[in-house]
Coordinates of C-alpha atoms and ligand atoms in Angstrom, one line a residue:
M1 CA 197.4 -136.4 -47.1
R2 CA 193.7 -136.0 -46.4
T3 CA 191.1 -138.8 -46.5
T4 CA 189.7 -139.0 -50.0
I5 CA 186.1 -139.9 -51.1
R6 CA 187.6 -143.1 -52.6
Q7 CA 188.9 -144.1 -49.1
I8 CA 185.5 -143.4 -47.6
Q9 CA 184.0 -145.8 -50.2
E10 CA 186.7 -148.4 -49.5
M11 CA 185.8 -148.2 -45.9
K12 CA 182.2 -149.2 -46.7
D13 CA 183.4 -151.9 -49.1
R14 CA 185.5 -153.6 -46.5
G15 CA 182.9 -153.2 -43.7
E16 CA 184.9 -150.6 -41.7
R17 CA 182.6 -148.2 -39.9
I18 CA 183.2 -144.5 -40.6
A19 CA 183.3 -141.9 -37.8
M20 CA 182.4 -138.4 -38.6
L21 CA 182.0 -135.4 -36.3
T22 CA 181.0 -131.8 -36.9
A23 CA 183.7 -129.1 -36.4
Y24 CA 183.3 -125.4 -36.6
E25 CA 186.6 -123.9 -35.5
Y26 CA 190.4 -124.2 -35.6
S27 CA 191.3 -125.5 -32.2
I28 CA 188.7 -128.2 -31.8
A29 CA 189.2 -129.3 -35.5
K30 CA 192.9 -129.6 -34.8
L31 CA 192.2 -131.9 -31.8
L32 CA 189.7 -134.1 -33.8
D33 CA 192.3 -134.4 -36.6
A34 CA 195.0 -135.5 -34.1
A35 CA 192.5 -138.0 -32.7
G36 CA 192.2 -139.5 -36.2
V37 CA 188.6 -138.6 -37.1
P38 CA 188.7 -139.2 -40.9
M39 CA 185.9 -136.9 -41.9
M40 CA 184.5 -133.7 -40.4
L41 CA 181.4 -131.8 -41.3
V42 CA 181.3 -128.0 -41.0
G43 CA 177.6 -128.3 -40.4
D44 CA 175.0 -125.6 -40.6
S45 CA 174.2 -126.7 -37.0
L46 CA 176.8 -124.0 -36.2
A47 CA 173.8 -121.6 -36.4
S48 CA 172.4 -123.3 -33.2
V49 CA 175.4 -124.5 -31.2
V50 CA 177.9 -121.7 -32.1
L51 CA 175.7 -118.7 -33.0
G52 CA 172.8 -119.4 -30.7
Y53 CA 169.9 -119.4 -33.2
D54 CA 166.9 -121.6 -32.7
S55 CA 167.3 -123.4 -36.0
T56 CA 169.9 -124.1 -38.8
I57 CA 168.1 -121.8 -41.3
H58 CA 170.0 -118.8 -39.9
A59 CA 173.4 -120.0 -41.2
T60 CA 174.6 -117.9 -44.1
M61 CA 177.1 -118.7 -46.9
D62 CA 179.5 -116.2 -45.3
D63 CA 179.3 -118.1 -42.0
M64 CA 179.9 -121.4 -43.7
V65 CA 182.8 -120.2 -45.7
R66 CA 184.5 -118.6 -42.7
H67 CA 184.1 -121.6 -40.4
T68 CA 185.1 -124.0 -43.1
Q69 CA 188.3 -122.0 -43.6
A70 CA 189.0 -122.2 -39.8
V71 CA 188.5 -126.0 -39.8
V72 CA 190.6 -126.5 -42.9
R73 CA 193.4 -124.5 -41.2
G74 CA 193.3 -126.7 -38.2
T75 CA 193.4 -130.0 -40.1
T76 CA 195.8 -131.9 -42.3
Q77 CA 194.3 -135.4 -42.4
A78 CA 190.5 -135.3 -42.4
L79 CA 188.2 -134.8 -45.4
I80 CA 186.4 -131.6 -44.7
V81 CA 182.7 -131.4 -45.8
G82 CA 181.2 -128.0 -46.0
D83 CA 177.4 -127.7 -45.5
L84 CA 175.4 -125.7 -48.0
P85 CA 173.1 -123.6 -45.9
F86 CA 169.4 -122.8 -46.3
M87 CA 168.6 -121.1 -49.6
S88 CA 172.1 -121.3 -50.9
Y89 CA 171.2 -124.2 -53.3
Q90 CA 167.4 -124.3 -53.4
P91 CA 166.7 -121.3 -55.6
S92 CA 168.5 -122.5 -58.7
T93 CA 171.2 -125.0 -59.9
E94 CA 173.4 -122.0 -60.9
E95 CA 173.3 -120.6 -57.4
A96 CA 173.9 -124.1 -56.0
M97 CA 177.0 -124.5 -58.2
R98 CA 178.3 -121.0 -57.4
N99 CA 177.9 -121.6 -53.6
A100 CA 179.4 -125.1 -53.8
G101 CA 182.3 -123.5 -55.6
R102 CA 182.7 -120.9 -52.8
L103 CA 182.9 -123.7 -50.1
M104 CA 185.6 -125.4 -52.1
R105 CA 187.6 -122.5 -53.4
E106 CA 187.2 -119.9 -50.6
G107 CA 186.5 -122.3 -47.8
G108 CA 189.0 -125.1 -48.8
A109 CA 186.4 -127.9 -48.3
G110 CA 187.0 -131.2 -50.0
A111 CA 183.3 -131.9 -50.5
V112 CA 179.9 -130.2 -49.9
K113 CA 176.7 -131.5 -48.3
L114 CA 173.1 -130.5 -49.1
E115 CA 169.7 -131.6 -47.9
G116 CA 167.0 -133.4 -49.9
G117 CA 166.6 -136.3 -52.3
V118 CA 164.6 -136.5 -55.5
T119 CA 164.0 -132.8 -55.6
V120 CA 167.7 -131.9 -55.5
A121 CA 169.0 -134.8 -57.5
E122 CA 169.5 -132.8 -60.7
T123 CA 171.4 -130.1 -58.7
V124 CA 173.6 -132.8 -57.2
R125 CA 174.3 -134.2 -60.6
R126 CA 175.4 -130.8 -61.9
I127 CA 177.6 -130.1 -58.9
V128 CA 179.2 -133.5 -59.2
D129 CA 179.7 -133.0 -62.9
A130 CA 181.6 -129.8 -62.1
G131 CA 184.1 -131.8 -60.0
V132 CA 182.7 -131.3 -56.5
P133 CA 182.1 -134.3 -54.3
V134 CA 178.6 -134.1 -52.8
M135 CA 177.2 -135.7 -49.7
G136 CA 173.4 -136.0 -49.6
H137 CA 171.2 -135.7 -46.4
I138 CA 167.8 -137.2 -46.1
G139 CA 165.2 -138.2 -43.5
L140 CA 164.9 -135.5 -40.9
T141 CA 166.3 -132.5 -42.8
P142 CA 166.7 -129.6 -40.3
Q143 CA 166.5 -126.9 -43.0
S144 CA 162.9 -128.1 -43.6
V145 CA 162.0 -128.0 -39.9
H146 CA 159.0 -125.8 -40.5
Q147 CA 157.8 -127.9 -43.4
L148 CA 158.2 -131.0 -41.2
S149 CA 156.4 -129.3 -38.2
G150 CA 159.4 -129.8 -35.9
H151 CA 162.4 -132.1 -35.5
K152 CA 160.5 -135.3 -35.8
V153 CA 161.6 -138.8 -36.8
Q154 CA 160.8 -139.4 -40.5
G155 CA 159.8 -142.6 -42.2
R156 CA 157.5 -144.3 -39.7
T157 CA 154.7 -144.6 -42.3
A158 CA 154.9 -146.6 -45.5
E159 CA 154.4 -143.5 -47.6
V160 CA 157.3 -141.5 -46.0
A161 CA 159.5 -144.6 -45.8
G162 CA 159.0 -145.1 -49.6
R163 CA 159.9 -141.5 -50.2
I164 CA 163.1 -141.9 -48.2
L165 CA 164.1 -144.9 -50.2
A166 CA 163.4 -143.0 -53.5
D167 CA 165.5 -140.1 -52.2
A168 CA 168.4 -142.4 -51.4
D169 CA 168.2 -144.0 -54.9
A170 CA 168.0 -140.6 -56.5
L171 CA 171.1 -139.3 -54.7
E172 CA 173.2 -142.4 -55.5
Q173 CA 172.2 -142.1 -59.2
A174 CA 173.0 -138.4 -59.2
G175 CA 176.6 -139.2 -58.1
A176 CA 176.6 -138.4 -54.4
F177 CA 179.6 -140.1 -52.7
A178 CA 177.7 -140.6 -49.4
V179 CA 174.4 -139.8 -47.8
V180 CA 173.5 -138.7 -44.3
L181 CA 170.5 -140.5 -42.9
E182 CA 169.1 -138.4 -40.1
G183 CA 166.2 -139.1 -37.6
M184 CA 164.7 -142.2 -39.1
P185 CA 163.8 -145.7 -37.7
A186 CA 166.8 -148.0 -37.5
P187 CA 165.3 -150.7 -39.6
L188 CA 164.6 -148.2 -42.4
A189 CA 168.1 -146.9 -42.3
A190 CA 169.4 -150.5 -42.4
Q191 CA 167.3 -151.0 -45.6
V192 CA 168.8 -147.9 -47.2
T193 CA 172.3 -149.0 -46.2
R194 CA 171.9 -152.4 -47.8
R195 CA 170.4 -150.9 -50.9
L196 CA 173.0 -148.3 -51.6
H197 CA 176.5 -148.9 -52.9
I198 CA 177.7 -145.6 -51.4
P199 CA 178.2 -145.2 -47.7
T200 CA 175.3 -144.1 -45.4
I201 CA 176.3 -141.9 -42.4
G202 CA 173.7 -142.0 -39.7
I203 CA 172.6 -139.6 -37.0
G204 CA 169.7 -140.9 -35.0
A205 CA 169.3 -143.7 -37.6
G206 CA 170.6 -146.7 -35.7
A207 CA 173.7 -148.9 -35.8
A208 CA 173.4 -150.5 -39.2
C209 CA 174.6 -147.3 -41.1
D210 CA 178.0 -147.5 -42.6
G211 CA 179.1 -144.6 -40.4
Q212 CA 177.9 -142.2 -37.8
V213 CA 178.0 -138.4 -37.5
Q214 CA 177.5 -136.5 -34.3
V215 CA 177.5 -132.8 -33.4
I216 CA 180.7 -132.2 -31.5
H217 CA 179.0 -130.0 -28.9
D218 CA 176.7 -132.9 -27.9
L219 CA 179.6 -135.3 -27.7
L220 CA 181.5 -132.9 -25.4
G221 CA 178.6 -131.7 -23.3
L222 CA 179.0 -128.1 -24.5
F223 CA 175.4 -127.5 -25.7
T224 CA 172.7 -127.9 -23.1
D225 CA 169.7 -126.1 -24.7
F226 CA 168.6 -129.3 -26.2
V227 CA 170.2 -132.8 -26.0
P228 CA 169.0 -135.1 -28.7
R229 CA 168.1 -138.7 -27.7
H230 CA 170.6 -140.1 -30.3
A231 CA 173.5 -138.2 -28.7
R232 CA 176.0 -139.7 -26.3
K233 CA 178.1 -137.5 -24.0
Y234 CA 181.7 -138.6 -24.0
A235 CA 182.9 -135.7 -21.9
D236 CA 181.3 -133.0 -19.8
L237 CA 183.4 -130.0 -20.8
G238 CA 180.4 -127.8 -20.1
E239 CA 180.8 -128.5 -16.3
Q240 CA 184.6 -128.3 -16.6
I241 CA 184.3 -124.9 -18.3
K242 CA 181.9 -123.6 -15.6
D243 CA 184.2 -124.9 -12.8
A244 CA 187.3 -123.4 -14.4
A245 CA 185.6 -120.0 -15.0
R246 CA 184.3 -120.0 -11.4
R247 CA 187.8 -120.7 -10.0
Y248 CA 189.4 -118.0 -12.2
A249 CA 186.9 -115.4 -11.2
E250 CA 187.6 -116.2 -7.5
D251 CA 191.3 -116.0 -8.0
V252 CA 191.0 -112.6 -9.7
H253 CA 188.7 -111.4 -6.9
D254 CA 191.1 -112.7 -4.2
G255 CA 194.2 -111.3 -5.9
T256 CA 195.8 -114.7 -6.3
F257 CA 195.9 -114.5 -10.0
P258 CA 198.3 -113.5 -11.6
T259 CA 201.4 -114.4 -9.5
S260 CA 204.9 -113.4 -10.5
K261 CA 205.2 -116.6 -12.5
E262 CA 202.4 -115.3 -14.7
S263 CA 203.8 -111.8 -15.0
F264 CA 206.8 -110.2 -16.8
S265 CA 209.8 -108.7 -15.1
M266 CA 211.7 -105.5 -16.0
D267 CA 215.3 -104.4 -15.8
A268 CA 215.8 -102.7 -12.4
A269 CA 217.8 -99.8 -13.9
V270 CA 215.1 -99.0 -16.4
L271 CA 212.5 -99.1 -13.7
A272 CA 214.6 -96.8 -11.6
D273 CA 214.9 -94.5 -14.6
V274 CA 211.1 -94.5 -15.1
E275 CA 210.5 -93.8 -11.4
Q276 CA 213.0 -90.9 -11.4
A277 CA 211.4 -89.5 -14.5
L278 CA 208.0 -89.7 -12.9
A279 CA 209.3 -87.9 -9.8
E280 CA 210.8 -85.2 -12.1
R281 CA 207.6 -84.7 -13.9
G282 CA 206.2 -82.5 -11.2
K283 CA 209.1 -80.1 -11.9
H284 CA 209.3 -80.2 -15.7
G285 CA 205.8 -81.2 -16.9
E286 CA 206.9 -84.1 -19.1
L287 CA 208.7 -87.4 -18.8
A288 CA 212.4 -87.2 -19.4
L289 CA 213.3 -90.8 -20.1
S290 CA 216.7 -91.8 -21.4
K291 CA 216.5 -93.5 -24.8
T292 CA 217.0 -97.2 -24.4
A293 CA 216.3 -99.9 -27.0
E294 CA 213.2 -102.0 -26.4
G295 CA 214.5 -105.3 -25.1
E296 CA 213.2 -108.8 -25.5
V297 CA 210.2 -109.6 -23.3
P298 CA 211.7 -111.8 -20.5
A299 CA 210.0 -115.2 -20.4
Ligands
KIV1 O1 174.6 -129.4 -39.6 C1 174.8 -130.5 -39.1 O2 175.4 -130.7 -38.1 C2 174.4 -131.7 -39.8 C3 174.5 -133.0 -39.1 C4 173.6 -133.1 -38.1 C5 174.4 -134.2 -40.1 O3 173.8 -131.6 -40.9

């Protein structure tokens, strides 16, 4: 049974912090699920850390649906939140609803996320009214990176802090079940967290949020183009992968991979038959192999 949005709310209500991670593919999602991560985000950050673009605005609906499907296939316990990518919900509420529906029906997500506050509140309300749980995302909203003139902490002036508080209120009133607070001063995120009934999930927003979300590639040391200050590396798989690939290439080069243990054997009589047929080919022009049934591949 997957985590429900009610259980996420109950975690806030009893003061239990909520751990969320991004996931983009089957194998890693399966490991995160086995580790007991209750909520995963198929973030549009996949455009950067998986597809190699310089910002999230390059993620498409088709990308998000396909990767959400993979993460859903790899999990049985976690609530899977699918990210609505750039321009999949901004043009109109109808388009937003259609695309939220795609992430749920085609992707198999249990909820969707979109960026923005006051300006998207009506869209959030309509999607929620249609039966789709929505997670908001305010503060540093990467889809607006050009509008914000870069990935900069938001809310250090009274004016922007006020806008963030208004955005948080608007999302809660519109029916969002949780809201991501990204890239904002910790005391402001703490204010928002105290103010809202729904859980706040922070990323670069300090320890007072009800939960935390991190990009899995940052956690595992897999993405080195840019390491955000808020990230903590729990493993250095990047170095381990390089080391493994180096050793593999050396073994192939030296002829020490594969060995007989990593190869498949063949019945000696069949092999003799093939060798004889090859020898006969010179005389008759084609292989004259006896018809034997294809056997099981020996382990
Ligand atoms: O796409 C993403 O990974 C996100 C998180 C950073 C919250 O939106």
